[in-house]
CSV table of C-alpha atoms in Angstrom, one decimal:
chain,number,residue,atom,x,y,z
A,1,MET,CA,64.5,54.9,14.3
A,2,GLY,CA,63.8,51.5,12.9
A,3,VAL,CA,60.3,51.5,11.4
A,4,MET,CA,58.5,48.8,13.3
A,5,LEU,CA,54.9,49.3,12.4
A,6,LYS,CA,52.0,47.2,13.5
A,7,SER,CA,48.6,46.8,11.8
A,8,ASP,CA,45.7,48.7,13.3
A,9,ASN,CA,43.2,46.2,11.8
A,10,ALA,CA,41.9,43.7,14.2
A,11,GLN,CA,42.0,40.1,13.0
A,12,PRO,CA,38.8,38.0,13.1
A,13,ARG,CA,38.5,35.9,16.2
A,14,ALA,CA,38.9,32.6,14.3
A,15,ALA,CA,42.1,33.8,12.8
A,16,LEU,CA,43.4,34.9,16.2
A,17,GLN,CA,42.6,31.5,17.6
A,18,GLU,CA,44.3,29.8,14.7
A,19,THR,CA,47.5,31.7,15.3
A,20,ARG,CA,47.7,30.2,18.8
A,21,ALA,CA,48.2,26.7,17.4
A,22,PRO,CA,51.8,25.6,18.0
A,23,LEU,CA,54.2,26.4,15.1
A,24,PRO,CA,56.8,23.9,13.9
A,25,LEU,CA,59.6,26.3,14.8
A,26,GLY,CA,63.1,25.2,13.9
A,27,ARG,CA,61.8,22.4,11.7
A,28,ILE,CA,62.1,21.5,8.0
A,29,LEU,CA,58.7,20.4,6.7
A,30,GLU,CA,59.4,17.7,4.2
A,31,GLY,CA,57.5,17.4,1.0
A,32,ASP,CA,55.6,19.8,-1.3
A,33,CYS,CA,55.8,23.4,0.0
A,34,ILE,CA,52.2,24.2,-0.8
A,35,GLU,CA,50.9,21.2,1.2
A,36,ALA,CA,53.3,22.0,4.0
A,37,MET,CA,52.2,25.7,4.2
A,38,ARG,CA,48.5,24.5,4.3
A,39,GLY,CA,49.3,22.9,7.6
A,40,LEU,CA,50.4,26.3,9.1
A,41,PRO,CA,48.0,28.6,11.0
A,42,ALA,CA,46.8,31.7,9.2
A,43,ALA,CA,48.5,35.0,10.1
A,44,SER,CA,51.3,33.2,12.0
A,45,VAL,CA,54.5,34.3,10.1
A,46,ASP,CA,56.4,37.6,10.2
A,47,LEU,CA,58.5,37.3,7.1
A,48,ILE,CA,58.8,35.0,4.1
A,49,PHE,CA,61.9,34.6,2.1
A,50,ALA,CA,61.2,32.6,-1.1
A,51,ASP,CA,63.8,31.4,-3.7
A,52,PRO,CA,61.4,29.5,-6.0
A,53,PRO,CA,62.3,27.5,-9.1
A,54,TYR,CA,63.4,29.9,-11.8
A,55,ASN,CA,62.0,27.8,-14.6
A,56,LEU,CA,65.3,28.3,-16.5
A,57,GLN,CA,65.1,27.8,-20.2
A,58,LEU,CA,68.7,26.6,-20.8
A,59,GLY,CA,68.2,24.6,-24.0
A,60,GLY,CA,70.6,21.8,-23.3
A,61,GLU,CA,73.8,21.3,-21.3
A,62,LEU,CA,76.2,24.2,-20.6
A,63,ASN,CA,79.9,23.7,-21.1
A,64,ARG,CA,83.0,26.0,-20.7
A,65,PRO,CA,85.3,26.8,-23.6
A,66,ASP,CA,87.6,24.0,-22.5
A,67,GLY,CA,84.8,21.5,-22.8
A,68,SER,CA,84.3,21.0,-19.1
A,69,HIS,CA,80.7,20.8,-17.8
A,70,VAL,CA,79.1,23.7,-15.9
A,71,ASP,CA,77.3,22.6,-12.8
A,72,ALA,CA,74.1,24.5,-13.5
A,73,VAL,CA,70.4,24.1,-12.7
A,74,THR,CA,69.3,21.0,-14.6
A,75,ASP,CA,67.3,19.4,-11.8
A,76,ASP,CA,63.7,18.1,-12.2
A,77,TRP,CA,62.4,20.6,-9.5
A,78,ASP,CA,63.2,23.4,-12.0
A,79,ARG,CA,61.4,21.9,-15.0
A,80,PHE,CA,57.8,22.9,-16.0
A,81,ASP,CA,55.9,21.8,-19.0
A,82,SER,CA,54.8,25.3,-19.9
A,83,PHE,CA,54.6,28.9,-18.7
A,84,SER,CA,51.0,28.3,-17.7
A,85,ALA,CA,52.1,25.3,-15.5
A,86,TYR,CA,54.7,27.5,-13.9
A,87,ASP,CA,52.1,30.2,-13.3
A,88,ARG,CA,49.7,27.8,-11.7
A,89,PHE,CA,52.4,26.6,-9.3
A,90,THR,CA,53.4,30.2,-8.5
A,91,ARG,CA,49.8,31.4,-7.8
A,92,ASP,CA,49.3,28.4,-5.5
A,93,TRP,CA,52.3,28.9,-3.3
A,94,LEU,CA,51.8,32.7,-3.2
A,95,ALA,CA,48.2,32.2,-2.1
A,96,GLU,CA,49.4,30.1,0.8
A,97,ALA,CA,52.2,32.5,1.6
A,98,ARG,CA,49.7,35.3,1.8
A,99,ARG,CA,47.4,33.3,4.1
A,100,VAL,CA,50.1,32.5,6.6
A,101,LEU,CA,51.6,36.0,6.7
A,102,LYS,CA,50.6,38.4,9.5
A,103,PRO,CA,48.8,41.6,8.4
A,104,GLN,CA,52.1,43.5,9.2
A,105,GLY,CA,54.2,40.8,7.6
A,106,ALA,CA,56.3,41.0,4.4
A,107,ILE,CA,57.7,38.8,1.7
A,108,TRP,CA,60.9,38.6,-0.3
A,109,VAL,CA,61.1,36.7,-3.5
A,110,ILE,CA,64.3,36.3,-5.5
A,111,GLY,CA,64.5,35.3,-9.1
A,112,SER,CA,66.2,35.8,-12.5
A,113,TYR,CA,64.9,37.3,-15.7
A,114,HIS,CA,63.3,33.9,-16.5
A,115,ASN,CA,60.7,34.2,-13.8
A,116,ILE,CA,60.8,37.3,-11.6
A,117,PHE,CA,58.6,39.5,-13.9
A,118,ARG,CA,55.9,36.9,-14.0
A,119,VAL,CA,56.1,36.4,-10.2
A,120,GLY,CA,55.9,40.2,-9.6
A,121,ALA,CA,52.8,40.6,-11.7
A,122,MET,CA,51.0,37.8,-9.9
A,123,MET,CA,52.0,39.3,-6.5
A,124,GLN,CA,50.5,42.6,-7.5
A,125,ASP,CA,47.3,40.9,-8.8
A,126,MET,CA,47.0,39.1,-5.4
A,127,GLY,CA,47.2,42.3,-3.4
A,128,PHE,CA,50.8,42.4,-2.3
A,129,TRP,CA,52.3,45.9,-2.3
A,130,ILE,CA,55.8,46.1,-3.8
A,131,LEU,CA,58.1,48.2,-1.6
A,132,ASN,CA,61.4,47.8,-3.5
A,133,ASP,CA,62.9,45.8,-6.2
A,134,ILE,CA,66.5,45.0,-5.1
A,135,VAL,CA,69.2,44.3,-7.6
A,136,TRP,CA,71.7,41.8,-6.2
A,137,ARG,CA,74.8,42.6,-8.3
A,138,LYS,CA,77.2,39.7,-8.1
A,139,ALA,CA,80.7,40.7,-7.3
A,140,ASN,CA,82.0,37.6,-9.0
A,141,PRO,CA,79.4,36.3,-11.5
A,142,MET,CA,79.7,33.2,-13.7
A,143,PRO,CA,80.9,34.3,-17.2
A,144,ASN,CA,78.7,33.9,-20.3
A,145,PHE,CA,80.7,31.0,-21.8
A,146,LYS,CA,78.9,30.9,-25.2
A,147,GLY,CA,79.5,34.7,-25.7
A,148,THR,CA,76.0,35.1,-27.2
A,149,ARG,CA,74.6,37.5,-24.5
A,150,PHE,CA,75.6,39.9,-21.8
A,151,THR,CA,77.0,38.2,-18.7
A,152,ASN,CA,74.1,37.6,-16.2
A,153,ALA,CA,75.6,39.5,-13.3
A,154,HIS,CA,72.6,40.1,-11.2
A,155,GLU,CA,69.4,38.7,-9.7
A,156,THR,CA,66.3,40.6,-8.7
A,157,LEU,CA,64.6,40.5,-5.3
A,158,ILE,CA,61.0,41.8,-4.7
A,159,TRP,CA,60.2,43.1,-1.2
A,160,ALA,CA,56.5,43.5,-0.7
A,161,SER,CA,54.1,44.1,2.2
A,162,MET,CA,50.6,42.7,2.5
A,163,GLY,CA,49.0,45.9,1.1
A,164,GLU,CA,49.5,49.5,0.4
A,165,LYS,CA,48.7,50.6,3.9
A,166,SER,CA,50.3,47.7,5.7
A,167,ARG,CA,52.6,48.6,8.6
A,168,TYR,CA,55.7,46.5,7.9
A,169,THR,CA,59.1,46.4,9.7
A,170,PHE,CA,62.1,48.2,8.3
A,171,HIS,CA,65.2,49.2,10.3
A,172,TYR,CA,66.4,52.1,8.2
A,173,ARG,CA,69.0,53.2,10.8
A,174,ALA,CA,70.6,49.8,11.0
A,175,MET,CA,70.9,49.6,7.2
A,176,LYS,CA,72.5,53.1,7.1
A,177,THR,CA,75.0,52.0,9.8
A,178,LEU,CA,75.7,48.8,7.9
A,179,ASN,CA,76.5,51.0,4.9
A,180,ASP,CA,79.0,53.3,6.6
A,181,GLU,CA,76.5,56.0,7.4
A,182,LEU,CA,75.2,56.2,3.8
A,183,GLN,CA,71.6,55.4,2.9
A,184,MET,CA,71.4,51.8,1.8
A,185,ARG,CA,70.6,51.7,-1.9
A,186,SER,CA,68.5,49.2,-3.9
A,187,ASP,CA,71.6,47.8,-5.7
A,188,TRP,CA,73.5,45.4,-3.4
A,189,VAL,CA,77.0,44.3,-4.4
A,190,LEU,CA,77.7,40.9,-2.8
A,191,PRO,CA,79.7,37.9,-3.9
A,192,ILE,CA,78.0,34.7,-4.9
A,193,CYS,CA,78.2,31.7,-2.6
A,194,SER,CA,81.7,30.3,-2.9
A,195,GLY,CA,84.7,29.0,-1.0
A,196,PRO,CA,84.1,27.2,2.3
A,197,GLU,CA,80.5,28.5,2.5
A,198,ARG,CA,79.6,26.5,-0.7
A,199,LEU,CA,78.3,23.1,0.3
A,200,ARG,CA,79.8,20.2,-1.7
A,201,ARG,CA,79.5,16.5,-1.7
A,202,GLY,CA,82.0,14.4,-3.7
A,203,GLY,CA,83.4,17.5,-5.4
A,204,HIS,CA,80.0,18.7,-6.7
A,205,LYS,CA,77.8,21.4,-5.4
A,206,VAL,CA,75.0,20.1,-3.1
A,207,HIS,CA,72.7,22.8,-4.5
A,208,PRO,CA,73.2,24.7,-7.8
A,209,THR,CA,71.7,28.0,-6.6
A,210,GLN,CA,72.8,28.2,-2.9
A,211,LYS,CA,72.4,31.8,-1.8
A,212,PRO,CA,75.2,33.5,0.2
A,213,GLU,CA,74.5,34.0,3.9
A,214,ALA,CA,75.4,37.7,3.5
A,215,LEU,CA,72.2,38.2,1.4
A,216,LEU,CA,69.9,36.7,4.0
A,217,TYR,CA,71.8,38.5,6.8
A,218,ARG,CA,71.0,41.9,5.3
A,219,ILE,CA,67.3,41.0,4.6
A,220,MET,CA,66.7,39.7,8.1
A,221,LEU,CA,68.5,42.6,9.8
A,222,ALA,CA,66.6,45.1,7.8
A,223,THR,CA,63.1,43.7,7.9
A,224,THR,CA,62.7,41.5,11.0
A,225,ASN,CA,63.1,41.8,14.8
A,226,LYS,CA,64.6,39.4,17.3
A,227,GLY,CA,62.3,36.4,17.8
A,228,ASP,CA,60.3,37.0,14.6
A,229,VAL,CA,59.2,33.9,12.6
A,230,VAL,CA,60.8,33.6,9.2
A,231,LEU,CA,59.4,31.0,6.7
A,232,ASP,CA,61.3,29.7,3.7
A,233,PRO,CA,59.1,27.7,1.4
A,234,PHE,CA,62.0,26.6,-0.8
A,235,PHE,CA,64.5,25.9,2.0
A,236,GLY,CA,67.2,24.1,-0.1
A,237,THR,CA,70.4,23.7,2.0
A,238,GLY,CA,69.2,25.9,4.8
A,239,THR,CA,70.8,29.4,4.3
A,240,THR,CA,67.7,31.0,5.8
A,241,GLY,CA,67.7,28.7,8.8
A,242,ALA,CA,71.4,29.2,9.5
A,243,VAL,CA,71.2,33.0,9.3
A,244,ALA,CA,68.0,33.1,11.4
A,245,LYS,CA,69.7,31.1,14.1
A,246,ARG,CA,72.7,33.4,14.1
A,247,LEU,CA,70.5,36.5,14.4
A,248,GLY,CA,68.1,35.2,17.1
A,249,ARG,CA,65.1,34.7,14.7
A,250,GLN,CA,62.8,31.7,14.6
A,251,TRP,CA,62.5,29.8,11.3
A,252,ILE,CA,60.4,27.2,9.5
A,253,GLY,CA,61.5,25.6,6.2
A,254,CYS,CA,59.8,23.6,3.5
A,255,GLU,CA,61.8,21.2,1.3
A,256,ARG,CA,61.1,18.1,-0.7
A,257,GLU,CA,64.6,17.0,-1.7
A,258,ALA,CA,66.2,14.6,0.8
A,259,ALA,CA,69.8,15.5,-0.1
A,260,TYR,CA,69.1,19.2,0.6
A,261,ILE,CA,67.3,18.4,3.8
A,262,GLU,CA,70.2,16.4,5.1
A,263,ALA,CA,72.7,19.1,4.2
A,264,ALA,CA,70.5,21.8,5.8
A,265,ARG,CA,70.2,20.0,9.1
A,266,GLU,CA,74.0,19.5,9.3
A,267,ARG,CA,74.6,23.1,8.4
A,268,ILE,CA,72.1,24.6,10.9
A,269,ALA,CA,73.4,22.4,13.7
A,270,LEU,CA,76.8,24.0,13.3
A,271,ALA,CA,75.5,27.6,13.1
A,272,LEU,CA,76.3,29.5,16.3
A,273,PRO,CA,73.9,32.1,17.7
A,274,LEU,CA,75.4,35.5,18.2
A,275,ASP,CA,75.8,36.9,21.7
A,276,GLU,CA,72.8,38.9,22.8
A,277,SER,CA,74.7,42.2,23.0
A,278,ALA,CA,76.0,41.7,19.4
A,279,ILE,CA,72.4,41.3,18.0
A,280,VAL,CA,71.4,44.8,19.2
A,281,THR,CA,71.3,47.3,16.3
A,282,MET,CA,71.3,51.0,16.0
A,283,GLN,CA,67.8,52.4,16.6
A,284,SER,CA,68.4,56.1,16.5
A,285,ALA,CA,70.3,58.6,15.2
A,286,LYS,CA,82.8,61.4,2.9
A,287,SER,CA,83.2,59.8,0.2
A,288,ALA,CA,82.0,56.3,0.2
A,289,PRO,CA,84.7,53.6,0.6
A,290,ARG,CA,84.9,50.8,-1.9
A,291,VAL,CA,83.5,48.5,0.7
A,292,ALA,CA,81.3,49.4,3.7
A,293,PHE,CA,82.3,48.0,7.1
A,294,GLY,CA,78.9,46.4,7.3
A,295,THR,CA,79.7,44.3,4.2
A,296,LEU,CA,82.6,42.7,6.2
A,297,VAL,CA,80.2,41.9,9.0
A,298,GLU,CA,77.5,40.4,6.9
A,299,THR,CA,79.9,38.3,4.8
A,300,GLY,CA,81.6,36.9,7.9
A,301,TRP,CA,85.0,38.6,7.6
A,302,ILE,CA,84.4,40.4,10.9
A,303,ALA,CA,82.0,38.4,13.2
A,304,PRO,CA,79.5,40.3,15.4
A,305,GLY,CA,80.8,40.2,18.9
A,306,THR,CA,84.4,40.7,17.8
A,307,GLN,CA,86.3,43.1,20.1
A,308,LEU,CA,88.1,46.0,18.3
A,309,VAL,CA,90.9,48.1,19.8
A,310,ASP,CA,92.9,51.1,18.7
A,311,ARG,CA,96.6,50.5,18.0
A,312,LYS,CA,97.7,51.4,21.5
A,313,ARG,CA,94.8,49.5,23.1
A,314,ARG,CA,93.4,52.6,24.9
A,315,TYR,CA,89.9,52.1,23.6
A,316,ARG,CA,87.8,48.9,23.1
A,317,ALA,CA,84.5,48.3,21.3
A,318,ILE,CA,82.3,45.4,20.4
A,319,VAL,CA,81.0,44.8,16.8
A,320,ARG,CA,77.3,44.5,16.6
A,321,ALA,CA,75.2,42.8,14.0
A,322,ASP,CA,74.5,45.8,11.9
A,323,GLY,CA,78.1,47.0,11.7
A,324,SER,CA,77.7,49.5,14.5
A,325,LEU,CA,80.1,49.4,17.5
A,326,ALA,CA,79.4,49.6,21.2
A,327,ALA,CA,81.7,50.8,24.0
A,328,GLY,CA,79.9,50.8,27.2
A,329,PRO,CA,76.8,53.1,26.9
A,330,ALA,CA,78.2,54.7,23.7
A,331,SER,CA,77.6,53.4,20.2
A,332,GLY,CA,78.0,54.4,16.6
A,333,SER,CA,79.7,53.6,13.4
A,334,ILE,CA,83.4,52.8,13.2
A,335,HIS,CA,84.1,56.4,12.4
A,336,GLY,CA,81.5,58.0,14.7
A,337,LEU,CA,82.4,56.1,17.8
A,338,GLY,CA,86.1,56.4,17.2
A,339,ALA,CA,85.7,60.2,17.0
A,340,ALA,CA,83.4,60.3,20.1
A,341,LEU,CA,85.8,58.3,22.3
A,342,GLN,CA,88.7,60.6,21.4
A,343,ALA,CA,86.6,63.7,21.6
A,344,ALA,CA,87.8,64.4,18.1
A,345,PRO,CA,85.9,66.1,15.3
A,346,SER,CA,86.4,63.1,13.0
A,347,CYS,CA,88.0,59.7,12.8
A,348,ASN,CA,88.9,57.3,10.0
A,349,GLY,CA,87.6,54.1,11.6
A,350,TRP,CA,89.3,51.9,9.0
A,351,THR,CA,92.8,52.8,10.3
A,352,PHE,CA,91.8,53.6,13.9
A,353,TRP,CA,90.2,50.3,14.8
A,354,HIS,CA,92.2,47.0,14.9
A,355,ALA,CA,91.2,43.4,15.2
A,356,GLU,CA,93.4,40.7,16.7
A,357,ASP,CA,94.4,37.9,14.4
A,358,ALA,CA,96.7,35.1,15.6
A,359,GLY,CA,98.1,37.4,18.3
A,360,GLU,CA,98.7,40.3,15.8
A,361,LEU,CA,96.7,43.5,15.6
A,362,LYS,CA,95.4,44.2,12.1
A,363,PRO,CA,93.7,47.5,11.1
A,364,LEU,CA,90.2,47.1,9.6
A,365,ASP,CA,91.5,48.5,6.4
A,366,ALA,CA,93.9,45.5,6.0
A,367,ILE,CA,90.9,43.1,6.4
A,368,ARG,CA,89.0,45.2,3.9
A,369,GLN,CA,91.8,44.8,1.4
A,370,LEU,CA,91.8,41.0,1.9
A,371,TYR,CA,88.1,41.0,1.2
A,372,LEU,CA,88.5,42.9,-2.0
A,373,LEU,CA,91.2,40.5,-3.2
A,374,ALA,CA,89.0,37.5,-2.4
A,375,THR,CA,86.0,38.8,-4.2
A,376,GLU,CA,87.7,40.2,-7.3
A,377,PRO,CA,85.8,39.1,-10.4
């Protein structure tokens, strides 16, 4: 079962009254995130995803061996005079984040080695309880052009509840289904944002650290429910909003850069919500393939709601948001449902199920191979 736990602690009456104030759902609050969050009611948000400035210490411009410039993070919003200035900023926004989170809420913070350890220590000092540190291992990281260090091939995410005994939301079963019936581990292999998903203006990236939608897809599917309110204090180009809209979650963003706000609004307007039946996830109860079927779903290679058939079109199933399939009242993984429909002891779902592409049926394995080719380092 998905763990959907609610706090037993009653909120003070004033806090309950404050949460009844209308929330600016589906809106980007322009300006400083700390001031914007101060305008939100206490205990009103189910989940926060925060991608704060990393305070990178680049030490000058970064160029490739051929002399071409690397479009990296050199913006003013990532510049701080000192570590103490960065720490003050971090404590201030974390304090507001803690105030607006519900007692059963949770927070995700992503960062690099430049900042994540400082952030994590402050979170613990403020009473957050760290549930996991997730390593996002990039399938196609940027090389280390200077050759002076190991290639930075990962970022770290901290997932934390409001306290040690907080009753947070976690859909364990959905994550297992997404990962081809294996427990989802704390190291996630996902490609960086590239191709058509990467927003560009005039040939340049709109945002230097745009996160892939697959990352937010997994986070929201695992730790929120339909209709939950997700706050992103560092909204950027709106990845959180676009994924929340697709998955039937409510969202609020804070952003001060006008160019990012414009790009985010355009992007979210184009995001299409999933059909209600596709959002439903598994709630109850081999050797691992190189790619889980759920990875194809969360990266957009197979869209939730897609109809799959066997080669002879005897059986049909609908893909759901967590990578499970539904065929009438029956549901399961690509392997489990395929076996159940045939009354067989087992089934290789990669070769059994097919998706239609331009009038041609393609086995899921063919789509998986295309994904592997596209994300090769």
